[in-house]
XYZ file of C-alpha atoms in Angstrom:
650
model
C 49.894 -16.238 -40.654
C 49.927 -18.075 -43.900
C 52.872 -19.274 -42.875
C 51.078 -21.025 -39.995
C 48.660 -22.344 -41.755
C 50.829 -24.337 -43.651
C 52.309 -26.156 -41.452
C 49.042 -26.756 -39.869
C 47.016 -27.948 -43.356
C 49.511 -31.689 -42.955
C 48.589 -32.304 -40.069
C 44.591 -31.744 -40.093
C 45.127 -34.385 -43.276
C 46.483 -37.085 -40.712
C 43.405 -36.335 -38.490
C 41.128 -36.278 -41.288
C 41.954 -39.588 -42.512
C 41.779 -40.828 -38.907
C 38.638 -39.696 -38.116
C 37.112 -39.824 -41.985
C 34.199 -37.475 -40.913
C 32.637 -33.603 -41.704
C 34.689 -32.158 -39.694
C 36.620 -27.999 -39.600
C 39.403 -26.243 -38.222
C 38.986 -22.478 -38.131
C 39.337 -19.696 -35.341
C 36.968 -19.278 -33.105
C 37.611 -15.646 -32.624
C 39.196 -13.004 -34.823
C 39.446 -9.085 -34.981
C 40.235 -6.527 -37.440
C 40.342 -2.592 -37.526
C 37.441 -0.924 -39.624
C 37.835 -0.323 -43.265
C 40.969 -2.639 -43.193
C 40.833 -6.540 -44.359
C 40.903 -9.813 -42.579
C 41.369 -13.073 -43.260
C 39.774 -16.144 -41.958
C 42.228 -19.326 -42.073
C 40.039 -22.540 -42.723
C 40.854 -26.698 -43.353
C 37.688 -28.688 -44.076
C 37.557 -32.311 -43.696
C 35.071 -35.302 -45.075
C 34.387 -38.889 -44.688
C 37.090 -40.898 -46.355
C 34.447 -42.821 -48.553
C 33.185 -39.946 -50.795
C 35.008 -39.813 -53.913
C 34.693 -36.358 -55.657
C 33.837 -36.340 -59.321
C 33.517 -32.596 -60.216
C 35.333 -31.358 -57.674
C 34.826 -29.968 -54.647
C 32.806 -26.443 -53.991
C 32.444 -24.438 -51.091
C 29.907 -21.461 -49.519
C 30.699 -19.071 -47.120
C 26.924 -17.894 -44.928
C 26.879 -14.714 -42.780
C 24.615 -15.520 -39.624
C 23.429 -18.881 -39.765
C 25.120 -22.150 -41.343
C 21.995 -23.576 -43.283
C 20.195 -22.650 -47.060
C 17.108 -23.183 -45.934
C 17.069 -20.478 -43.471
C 18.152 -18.361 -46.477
C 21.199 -16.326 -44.786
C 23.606 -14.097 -46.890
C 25.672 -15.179 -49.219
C 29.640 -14.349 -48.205
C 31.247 -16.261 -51.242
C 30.061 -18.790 -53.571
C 32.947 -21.054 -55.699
C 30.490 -21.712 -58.413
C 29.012 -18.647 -58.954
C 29.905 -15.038 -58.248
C 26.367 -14.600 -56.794
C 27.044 -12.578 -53.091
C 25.000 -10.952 -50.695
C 25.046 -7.280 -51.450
C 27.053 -6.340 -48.313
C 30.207 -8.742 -49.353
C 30.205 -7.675 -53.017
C 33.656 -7.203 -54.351
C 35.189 -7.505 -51.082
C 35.416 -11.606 -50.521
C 38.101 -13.908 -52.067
C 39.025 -17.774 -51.268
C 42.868 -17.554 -50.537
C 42.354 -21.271 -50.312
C 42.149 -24.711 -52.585
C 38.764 -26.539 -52.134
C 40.392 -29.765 -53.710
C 43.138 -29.545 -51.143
C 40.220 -28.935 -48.355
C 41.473 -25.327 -47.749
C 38.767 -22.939 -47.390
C 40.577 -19.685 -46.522
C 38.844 -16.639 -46.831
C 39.664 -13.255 -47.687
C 37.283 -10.130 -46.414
C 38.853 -6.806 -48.000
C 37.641 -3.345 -46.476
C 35.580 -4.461 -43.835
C 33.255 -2.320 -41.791
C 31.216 -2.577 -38.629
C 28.393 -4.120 -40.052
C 30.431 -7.237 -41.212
C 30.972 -8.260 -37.372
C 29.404 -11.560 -36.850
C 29.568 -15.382 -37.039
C 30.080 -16.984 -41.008
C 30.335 -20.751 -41.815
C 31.806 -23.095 -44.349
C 29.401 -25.441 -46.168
C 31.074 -28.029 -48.253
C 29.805 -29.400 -51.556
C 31.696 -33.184 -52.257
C 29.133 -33.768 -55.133
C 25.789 -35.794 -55.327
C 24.203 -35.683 -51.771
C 27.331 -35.081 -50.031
C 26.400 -31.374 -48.811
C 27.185 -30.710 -44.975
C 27.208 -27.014 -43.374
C 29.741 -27.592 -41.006
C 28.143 -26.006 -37.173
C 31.706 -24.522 -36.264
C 32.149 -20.612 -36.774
C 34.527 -17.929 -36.662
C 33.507 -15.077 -34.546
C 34.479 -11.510 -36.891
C 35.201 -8.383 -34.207
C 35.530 -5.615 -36.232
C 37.411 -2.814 -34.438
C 36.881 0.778 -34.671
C 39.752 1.488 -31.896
C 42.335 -0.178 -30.169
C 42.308 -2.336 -27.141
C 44.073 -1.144 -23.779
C 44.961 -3.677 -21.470
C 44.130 -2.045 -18.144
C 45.031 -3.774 -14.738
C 42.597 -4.241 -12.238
C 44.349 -1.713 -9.572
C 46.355 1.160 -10.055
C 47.591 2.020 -7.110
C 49.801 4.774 -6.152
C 53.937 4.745 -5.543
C 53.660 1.090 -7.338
C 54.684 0.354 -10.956
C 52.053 -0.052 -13.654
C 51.966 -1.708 -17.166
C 49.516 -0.285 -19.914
C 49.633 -2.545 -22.840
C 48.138 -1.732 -26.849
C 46.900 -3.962 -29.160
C 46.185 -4.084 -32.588
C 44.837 -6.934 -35.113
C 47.493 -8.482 -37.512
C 45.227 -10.163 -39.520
C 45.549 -8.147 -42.820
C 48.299 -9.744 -45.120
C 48.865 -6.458 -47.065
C 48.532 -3.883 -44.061
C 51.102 -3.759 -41.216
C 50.001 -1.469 -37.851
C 52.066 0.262 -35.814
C 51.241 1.574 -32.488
C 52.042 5.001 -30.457
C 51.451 6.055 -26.918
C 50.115 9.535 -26.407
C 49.918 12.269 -23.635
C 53.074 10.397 -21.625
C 55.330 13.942 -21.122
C 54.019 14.410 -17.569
C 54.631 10.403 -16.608
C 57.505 10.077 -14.543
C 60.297 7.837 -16.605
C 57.929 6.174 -19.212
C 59.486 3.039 -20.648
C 57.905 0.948 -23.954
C 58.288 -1.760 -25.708
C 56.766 -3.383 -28.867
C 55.517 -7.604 -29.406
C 54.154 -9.540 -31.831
C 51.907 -12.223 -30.623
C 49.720 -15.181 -32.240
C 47.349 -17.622 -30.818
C 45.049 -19.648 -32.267
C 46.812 -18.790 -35.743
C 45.081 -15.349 -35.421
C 47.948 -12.337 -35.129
C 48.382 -9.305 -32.908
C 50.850 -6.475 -32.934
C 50.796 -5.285 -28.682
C 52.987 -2.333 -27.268
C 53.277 -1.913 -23.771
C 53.535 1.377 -21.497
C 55.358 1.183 -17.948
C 55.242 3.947 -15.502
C 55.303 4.259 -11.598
C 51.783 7.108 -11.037
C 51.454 8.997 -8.219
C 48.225 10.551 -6.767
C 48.544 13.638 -8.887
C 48.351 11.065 -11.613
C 44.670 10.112 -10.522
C 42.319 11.038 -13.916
C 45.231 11.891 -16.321
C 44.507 11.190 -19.747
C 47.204 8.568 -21.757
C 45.726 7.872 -25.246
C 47.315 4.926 -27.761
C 47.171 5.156 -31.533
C 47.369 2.479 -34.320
C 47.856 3.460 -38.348
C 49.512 1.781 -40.923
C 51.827 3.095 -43.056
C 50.987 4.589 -46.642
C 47.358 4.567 -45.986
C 45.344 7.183 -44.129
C 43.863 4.574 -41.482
C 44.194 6.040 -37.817
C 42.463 4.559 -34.947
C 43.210 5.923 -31.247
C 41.862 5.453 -27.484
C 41.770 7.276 -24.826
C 41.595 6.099 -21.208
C 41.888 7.775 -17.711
C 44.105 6.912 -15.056
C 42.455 5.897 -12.383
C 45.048 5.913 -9.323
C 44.172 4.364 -6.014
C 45.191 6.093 -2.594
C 43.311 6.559 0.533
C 40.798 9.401 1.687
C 42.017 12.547 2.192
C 39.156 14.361 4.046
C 35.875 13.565 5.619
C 32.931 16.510 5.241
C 30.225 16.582 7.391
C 27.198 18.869 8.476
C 27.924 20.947 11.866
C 26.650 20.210 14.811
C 22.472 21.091 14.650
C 19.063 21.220 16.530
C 15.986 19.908 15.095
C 12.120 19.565 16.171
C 11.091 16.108 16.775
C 8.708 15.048 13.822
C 10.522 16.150 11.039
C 13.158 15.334 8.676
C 16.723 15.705 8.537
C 19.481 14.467 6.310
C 23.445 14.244 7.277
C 25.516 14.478 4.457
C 29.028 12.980 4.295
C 31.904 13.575 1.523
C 35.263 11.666 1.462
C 37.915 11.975 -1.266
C 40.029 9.318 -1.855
C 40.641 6.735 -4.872
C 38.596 3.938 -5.047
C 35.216 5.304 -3.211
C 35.591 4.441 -0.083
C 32.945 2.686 1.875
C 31.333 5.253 3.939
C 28.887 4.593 6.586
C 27.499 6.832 9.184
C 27.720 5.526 12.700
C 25.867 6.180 15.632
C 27.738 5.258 19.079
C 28.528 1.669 18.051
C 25.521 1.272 15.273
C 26.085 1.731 11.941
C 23.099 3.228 10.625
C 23.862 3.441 6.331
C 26.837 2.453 4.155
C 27.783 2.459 0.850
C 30.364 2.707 -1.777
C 30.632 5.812 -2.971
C 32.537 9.340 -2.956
C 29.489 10.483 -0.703
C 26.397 9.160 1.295
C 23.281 11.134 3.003
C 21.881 9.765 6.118
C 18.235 10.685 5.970
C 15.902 10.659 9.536
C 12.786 11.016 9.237
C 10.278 11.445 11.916
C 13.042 12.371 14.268
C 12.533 11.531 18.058
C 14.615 11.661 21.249
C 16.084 8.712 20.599
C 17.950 9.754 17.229
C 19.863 12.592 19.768
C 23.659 12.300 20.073
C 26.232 12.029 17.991
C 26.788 10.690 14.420
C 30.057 10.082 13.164
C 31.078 9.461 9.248
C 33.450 7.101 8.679
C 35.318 6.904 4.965
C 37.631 3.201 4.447
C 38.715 2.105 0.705
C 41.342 0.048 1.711
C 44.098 2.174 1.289
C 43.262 3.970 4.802
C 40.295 5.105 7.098
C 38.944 8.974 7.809
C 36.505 9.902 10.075
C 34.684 12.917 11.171
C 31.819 13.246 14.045
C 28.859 15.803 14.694
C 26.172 16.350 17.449
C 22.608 16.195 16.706
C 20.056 17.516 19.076
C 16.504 16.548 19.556
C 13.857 19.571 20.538
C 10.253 17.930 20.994
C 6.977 18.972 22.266
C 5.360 15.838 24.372
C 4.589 12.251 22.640
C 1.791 10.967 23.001
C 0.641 10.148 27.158
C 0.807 6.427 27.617
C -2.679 5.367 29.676
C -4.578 2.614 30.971
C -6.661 0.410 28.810
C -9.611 1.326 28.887
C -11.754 -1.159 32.041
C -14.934 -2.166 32.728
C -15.442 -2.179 36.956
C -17.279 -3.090 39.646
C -19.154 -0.176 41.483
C -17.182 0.272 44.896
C -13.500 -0.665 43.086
C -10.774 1.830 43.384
C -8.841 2.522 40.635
C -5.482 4.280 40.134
C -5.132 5.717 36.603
C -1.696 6.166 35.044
C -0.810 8.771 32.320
C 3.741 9.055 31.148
C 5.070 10.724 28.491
C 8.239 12.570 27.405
C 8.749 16.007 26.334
C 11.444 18.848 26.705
C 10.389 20.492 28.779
C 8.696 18.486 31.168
C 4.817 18.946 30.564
C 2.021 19.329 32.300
C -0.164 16.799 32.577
C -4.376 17.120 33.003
C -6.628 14.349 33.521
C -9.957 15.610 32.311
C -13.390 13.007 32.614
C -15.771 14.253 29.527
C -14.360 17.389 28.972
C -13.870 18.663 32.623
C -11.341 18.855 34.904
C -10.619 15.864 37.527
C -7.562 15.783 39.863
C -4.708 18.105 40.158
C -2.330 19.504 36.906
C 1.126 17.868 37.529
C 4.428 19.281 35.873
C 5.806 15.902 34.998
C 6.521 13.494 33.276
C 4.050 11.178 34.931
C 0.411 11.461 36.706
C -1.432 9.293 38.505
C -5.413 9.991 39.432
C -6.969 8.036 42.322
C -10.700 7.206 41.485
C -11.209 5.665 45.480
C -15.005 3.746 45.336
C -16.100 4.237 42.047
C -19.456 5.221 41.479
C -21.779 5.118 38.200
C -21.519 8.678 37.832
C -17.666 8.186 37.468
C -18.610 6.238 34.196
C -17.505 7.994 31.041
C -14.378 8.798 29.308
C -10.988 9.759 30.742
C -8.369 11.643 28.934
C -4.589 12.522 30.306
C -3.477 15.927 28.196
C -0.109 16.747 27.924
C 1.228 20.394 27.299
C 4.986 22.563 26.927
C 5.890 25.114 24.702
C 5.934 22.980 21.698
C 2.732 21.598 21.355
C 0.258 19.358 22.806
C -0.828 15.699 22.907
C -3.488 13.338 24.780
C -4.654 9.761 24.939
C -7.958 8.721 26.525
C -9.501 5.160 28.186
C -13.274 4.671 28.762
C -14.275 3.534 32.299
C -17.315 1.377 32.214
C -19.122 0.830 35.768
C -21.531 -1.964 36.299
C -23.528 -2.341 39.277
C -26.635 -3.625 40.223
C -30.205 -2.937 39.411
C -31.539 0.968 41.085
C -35.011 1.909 41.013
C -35.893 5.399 39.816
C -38.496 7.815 41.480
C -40.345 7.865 38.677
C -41.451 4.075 38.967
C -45.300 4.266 40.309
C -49.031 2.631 39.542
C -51.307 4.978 38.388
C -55.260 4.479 38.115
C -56.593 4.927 34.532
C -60.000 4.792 32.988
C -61.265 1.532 35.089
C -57.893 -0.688 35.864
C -54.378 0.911 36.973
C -51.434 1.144 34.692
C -47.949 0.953 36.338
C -44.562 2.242 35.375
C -41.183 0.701 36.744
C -38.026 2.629 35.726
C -34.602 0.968 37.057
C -30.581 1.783 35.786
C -27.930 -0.682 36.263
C -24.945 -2.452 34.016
C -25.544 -4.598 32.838
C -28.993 -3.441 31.587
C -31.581 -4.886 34.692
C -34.651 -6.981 33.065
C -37.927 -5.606 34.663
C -40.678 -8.419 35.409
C -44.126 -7.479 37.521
C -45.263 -9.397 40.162
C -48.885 -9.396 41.889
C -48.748 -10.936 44.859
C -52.999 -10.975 45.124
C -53.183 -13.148 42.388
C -49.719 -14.738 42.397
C -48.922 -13.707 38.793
C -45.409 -12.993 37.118
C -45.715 -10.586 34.168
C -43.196 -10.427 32.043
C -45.072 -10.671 28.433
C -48.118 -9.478 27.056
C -51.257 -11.628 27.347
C -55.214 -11.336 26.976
C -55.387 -9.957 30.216
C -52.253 -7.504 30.302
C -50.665 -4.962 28.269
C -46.684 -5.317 29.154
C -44.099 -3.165 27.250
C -39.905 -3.021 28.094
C -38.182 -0.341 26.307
C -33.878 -0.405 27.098
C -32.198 3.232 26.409
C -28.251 2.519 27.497
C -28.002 1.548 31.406
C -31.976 2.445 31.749
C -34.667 -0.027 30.969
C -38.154 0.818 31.152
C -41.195 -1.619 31.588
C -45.064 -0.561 31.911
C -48.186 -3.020 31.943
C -51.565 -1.876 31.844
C -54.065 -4.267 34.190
C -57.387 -4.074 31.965
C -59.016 -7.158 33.943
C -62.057 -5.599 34.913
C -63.298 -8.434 37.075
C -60.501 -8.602 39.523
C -60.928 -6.074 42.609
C -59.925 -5.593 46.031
C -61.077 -5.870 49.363
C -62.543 -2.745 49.443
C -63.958 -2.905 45.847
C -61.265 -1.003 44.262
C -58.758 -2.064 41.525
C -56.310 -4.641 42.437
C -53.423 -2.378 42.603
C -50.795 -4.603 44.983
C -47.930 -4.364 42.023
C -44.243 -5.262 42.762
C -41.667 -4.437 40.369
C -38.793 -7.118 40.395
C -35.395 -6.186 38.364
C -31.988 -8.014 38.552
C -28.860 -7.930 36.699
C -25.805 -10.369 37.417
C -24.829 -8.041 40.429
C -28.006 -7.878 42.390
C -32.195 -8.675 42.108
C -34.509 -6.464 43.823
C -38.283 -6.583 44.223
C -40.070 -3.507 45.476
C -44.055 -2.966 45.564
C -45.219 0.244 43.656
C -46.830 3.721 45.285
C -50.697 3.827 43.878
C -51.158 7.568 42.614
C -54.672 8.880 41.733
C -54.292 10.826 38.552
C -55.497 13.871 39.415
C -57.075 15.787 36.837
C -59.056 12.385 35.413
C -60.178 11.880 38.898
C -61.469 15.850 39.207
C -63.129 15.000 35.646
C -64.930 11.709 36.512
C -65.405 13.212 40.145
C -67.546 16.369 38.283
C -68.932 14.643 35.476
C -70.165 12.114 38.246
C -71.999 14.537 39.887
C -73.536 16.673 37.457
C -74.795 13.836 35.847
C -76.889 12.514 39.173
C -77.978 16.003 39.643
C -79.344 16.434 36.003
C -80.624 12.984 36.006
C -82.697 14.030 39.480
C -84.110 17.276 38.384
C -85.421 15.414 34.996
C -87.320 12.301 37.126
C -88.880 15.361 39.384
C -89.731 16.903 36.718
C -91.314 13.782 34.976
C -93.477 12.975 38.016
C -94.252 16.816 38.612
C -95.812 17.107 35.335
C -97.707 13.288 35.825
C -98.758 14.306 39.103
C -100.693 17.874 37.691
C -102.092 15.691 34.439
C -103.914 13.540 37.081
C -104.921 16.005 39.541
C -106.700 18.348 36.875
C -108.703 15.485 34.645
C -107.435 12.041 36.396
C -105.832 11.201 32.522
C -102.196 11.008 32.450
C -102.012 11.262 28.930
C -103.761 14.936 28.982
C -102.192 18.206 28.880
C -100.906 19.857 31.667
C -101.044 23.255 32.089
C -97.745 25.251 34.269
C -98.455 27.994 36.517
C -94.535 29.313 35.312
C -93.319 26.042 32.675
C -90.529 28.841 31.478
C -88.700 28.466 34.728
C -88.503 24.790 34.370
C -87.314 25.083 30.987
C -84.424 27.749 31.846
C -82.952 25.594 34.935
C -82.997 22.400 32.525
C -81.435 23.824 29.824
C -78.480 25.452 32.016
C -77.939 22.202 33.919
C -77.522 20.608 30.881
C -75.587 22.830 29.409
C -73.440 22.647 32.707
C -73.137 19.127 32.217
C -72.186 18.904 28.513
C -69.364 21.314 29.740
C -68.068 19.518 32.304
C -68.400 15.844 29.819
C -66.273 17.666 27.144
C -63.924 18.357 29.757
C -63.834 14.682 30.745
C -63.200 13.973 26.877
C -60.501 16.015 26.590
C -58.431 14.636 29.576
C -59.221 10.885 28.012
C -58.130 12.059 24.782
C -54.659 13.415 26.307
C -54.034 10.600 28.495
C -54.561 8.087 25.066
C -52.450 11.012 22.960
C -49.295 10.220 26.142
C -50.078 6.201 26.013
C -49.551 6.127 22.669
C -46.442 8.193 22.993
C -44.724 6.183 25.677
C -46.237 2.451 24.595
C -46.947 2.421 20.949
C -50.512 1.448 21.246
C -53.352 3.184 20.612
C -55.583 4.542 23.834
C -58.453 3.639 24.252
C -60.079 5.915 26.733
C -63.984 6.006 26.340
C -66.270 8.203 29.179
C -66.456 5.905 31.948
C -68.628 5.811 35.212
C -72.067 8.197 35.663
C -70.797 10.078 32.679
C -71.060 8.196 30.455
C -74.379 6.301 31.446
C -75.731 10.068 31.661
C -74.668 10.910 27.820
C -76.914 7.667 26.825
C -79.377 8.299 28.966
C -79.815 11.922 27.530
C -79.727 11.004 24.098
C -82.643 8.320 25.266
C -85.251 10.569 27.043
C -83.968 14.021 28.371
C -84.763 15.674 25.497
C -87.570 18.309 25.954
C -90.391 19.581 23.911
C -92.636 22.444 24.562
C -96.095 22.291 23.666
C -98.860 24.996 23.751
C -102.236 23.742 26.059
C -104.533 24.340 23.081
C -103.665 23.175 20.064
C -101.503 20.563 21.171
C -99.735 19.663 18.226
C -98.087 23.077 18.565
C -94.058 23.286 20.508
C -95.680 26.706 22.788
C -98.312 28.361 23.756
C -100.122 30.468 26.304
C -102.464 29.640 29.282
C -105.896 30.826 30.329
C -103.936 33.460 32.225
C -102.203 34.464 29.382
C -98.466 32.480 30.746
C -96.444 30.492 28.379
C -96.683 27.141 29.311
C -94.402 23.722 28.197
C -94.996 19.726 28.407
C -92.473 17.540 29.166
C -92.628 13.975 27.226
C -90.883 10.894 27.920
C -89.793 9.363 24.911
């Protein structure tokens, strides 16, 4: 090495005084074994016009090249100053003044691996840390030149190395754990490159398989010390796949999970992939693979075949996988919106082994026949609304069950319901027109007498619509008092139009008489005239006596029996109060049921002679009884010794 550097020092002088600049020669890379030394050869160079006065000094840094950054100190030539790590083991083999700046590291350990630099110090200003480094590898083992491919039956070189790099320590190198190669041959080298030394020695051997993972192991020491460094390696011998694993043949349920494991052994890992027919499903490089399905279905039945190829040769091995399912899903119709009168044919597949049975049920009950196949089809032939609803196809075998369903929407035109009717009510006639159809029908109210549309509320008419899915309801209540018919009755000559995109339909309402208000107004009515006649015969009975006994109608008249009078009047009123209540309570129902079905608040009052009769009653039909002598008295008793009464009009 020195040796080396020698001859190289003259000629870095020629290119220093060519190029006159801070320039450095020094390896870029260099090794050494732990706890033994190394040195670093170095040639500095500087521009040709700096003249040294004191002499020339050099630094060796650790890390980084520059003071400022304050990296450790490797060796200093003016002082002995060092970073604690290179104390006592750093020496300049080299002369500054001759721009030699070979270094010396003596028992060197892991932590010195690393990159140092050379700063120069010419004198003055003249400082420059030169950028180039060295690049310290500090061993703790040998290196082991392995080839790429070891392949069995051909011949193989293993080669040793050791660093040369210590001037006082010379390595030697051994092979270990060769007895079982067959005819091991070896041979020893010195080699040198970029004036950096290494001692190699090189193992060759023909392996066979068997050879695949035996251990060899090299060892370096130097003589007269107690430095030993070995390495193991393991032989890793190529050849091709030997055998192919698999799982057996297998049955699983369709939904879950299974996983297909393949092994091959052969040297390198082969590339294994599973196949399935001509699809290959998974591969990788490795010594085994799993092919995981998940969710299995019919389709994933058949056979699966594992196929193991490293180059060296190709293995396979197959397997049959079956597929037991209950059925998928039924495939249906969307679900359709139809006209009424449109046939339909309704279409329900699926798969399942066994074949299942297939139902079509329409909200929950049975429609059609129960086929044992794979595929149904249900006739609907001139649909009707009550076919409108929800159809569902189930599907049933021995392993479970599945079902799909489509909604069937029918639209037709507008129907009038029965219960659509005029009814008469207090003094006008309230009427009620019910119709179904899809889309939903709008209800309007025609009278023909008067040549009015209703289809909104307005002074004269109460109109309400109320939609509940296909059905839409509509009511008006004709409170026009002034508007009769013919015959002096309500106008009641209603039609109820309703239309829809599919149809319009106009149809005049049935008149009902609501029977129990009729029976009250009916009764009421004629109580009241009878009550109101017995009081204005009684009036004129009592004014006809007053004149005949004195001629003064203001005088007191005296009854041959006045309790009889007061008994029949007092149970015909009481009669009629009765039968008035009665009246009450059937307008008070009838408002409780309009204010149910409309929202508004009734407003049934006692109507016809009923109702005059109450006023009249409160007016002048009350009676007070009255004795003959004094008369201030309520009672008293005639000449004959009778109780007697007066009847006033107020």
């Amino acid at each position: 090495t020195m040796w080396c550097l020698e001859l190289l020092l003259p000629l870095l002088l020629i290119i220093h005084n060519a190029s006159s600049q801070w320039n450095i020669w020094l390896p870029r890379d260099i090794s050494a074994m732990t706890n033994s030394c190394v040195v670093i050869p170095c040639s500095f160079m500087y521009p040709s016009g700096i003249r040294p006065v004191k002499g020339i000094h050099g630094i060796w840094y650790f890390g980084q090249p520059y003071p400022q950054l304050f990296p450790p100190v490797v060796f200093k030539s003016l002082t002995d100053v060092v970073h604690e790590s290179f104390k006592g083991r750093t020496k300049l083999l080299g002369d500054l003044n001759q721009r030699n700046c070979t270094l010396l590291i003596g028992n060197i350990g892991a932590e010195h691996s690393g990159r140092y630099y050379f700063r120069a110090d010419v004198g003055g200003a003249n400082k420059y840390s030169y950028p180039d480094f060295t690049e310290l590898k500090v061993l703790d083992q040998p290196n082991i030149d392995i080839p790429e491919e070891i392949v069995s039956d051909e011949s193989l070189e293993l080669t040793c190395y050791a660093p040369d790099n210590c001037p006082d320590m010379t390595p030697e190198i051994q092979w270990m754990y060769t007895d079982y190669l067959p005819d091991p041959e070896f041979s020893s080298e010195n080699l040198e490159e970029s004036n950096t030394a290494v001692l190699s020695n090189t193992l060759t051997f023909t392996p066979r398989p068997m050879h695949n993972g035996q251990l060899l192991g090299c060892r370096v020491y130097y003589p007269n010390t107690t430095l030993v460094y070995e390495r193991l390696i393991s032989l890793d011998v190529k050849y091709p796949p030997r055998s192919v694993w698999v799982n057996v043949s297998s049955e699983v349920m369709e939904g879950s999970s299974v996983t297909l494991h393949c092994e091959v052994d052969s040297n390198p890992p082969p590339r294994i992939s599973w196949m399935f027919g001509e699809e290959e499903l998974l591969w990788d490089t490795a010594s085994n693979i799993s092919l995981s399905l998940d969710d299995v279905t019919p389709a994933n039945e058949g056979i699966y075949t594992c196929v193991g190829d490293n180059g060296y040769g190709i293995m396979n091995t197959s397997m049959y996988l079956a597929v037991k399912y209950p059925p998928h899903e039924p495939v249906v119709n969307d679900s359709m919106t139809v006209l009424e009168g449109t046939s339909l044919a309704l279409h329900c597949s699926t798969q399942g082994s066994p074949a299942p049975t297939l139902t079509w049920l329409k909200d929950g009950e049975l429609v059609g026949t129960i086929t044992a196949d794979e595929l149904s089809v249900l006739q609907i032939v001139e649909i009707t609304p009550h076919e409108d609803g929800q159809y569902r196809c189930l599907a049933e075998n021995e392993h479970g069950r599945a079902s799909s369903s489509l909604n069937i929407t029918v639209e037709y035109a507008p129907v009038l319901l029965e219960e659509s009717k005029c009814t008469v009510v207090r003094e006008g006639v309230q009427c009620v027109c019910i119709a179904t159809g899809n889309p939903e029908p709008i209800i309007e109210f025609y009278l023909p007498d008067l040549n009015v549309t209703i289809n909104e509320t307005d002074g004269r008419y109460n109109f309400y619509t109320h939609t509940d899915g296909h059905t839409s309801t509509a009511m008006i209540k004709l409170r026009e008092k002034g508007e009769r018919a013919d015959n002096g009755g309500p106008a009641v000559n209603v039609h109820c139009s309703m239309h829809n995109i599919y149809g319009r339909e106009s149809i005049l309402l049935e008149l009902q008489q609501e029977k129990k208000y009729m029976m009250a107004v009916i009764v009421g009515t004629i109580g009241g005239v009878a009550v109101i006649a017995f009081i204005i015969a009684a009036v004129r009975y009592v004014g006809h006596n007053n004149k005949k006994e004195n001629g003064n109608p203001r005088q007191d008249v005296v009854l041959e029996n006045p309790a009889l009078y007061y008994s029949a009047v007092k149970k015909d009123k009481q009669n009629l109060r009765k039968k008035v209540l009665k009246t009450e309570l059937l307008g008070s129902k009838f408002n409780s049921i309009l204010e149910e079905t409309t929202g508004e608040e009734g407003d049934y009052q006692p109507v016809g002679s009923m109702a005059g009769l109450e006023r009249r009653e409160l007016n002048y039909a009350a009676l007070e009884f009255i004795g003959g002598r004094p008369r201030e008295g309520a009672s008293g008793r005639g000449d004959d010794g009778s109780n007697y009464s007066e009847i006033k009009a107020k």
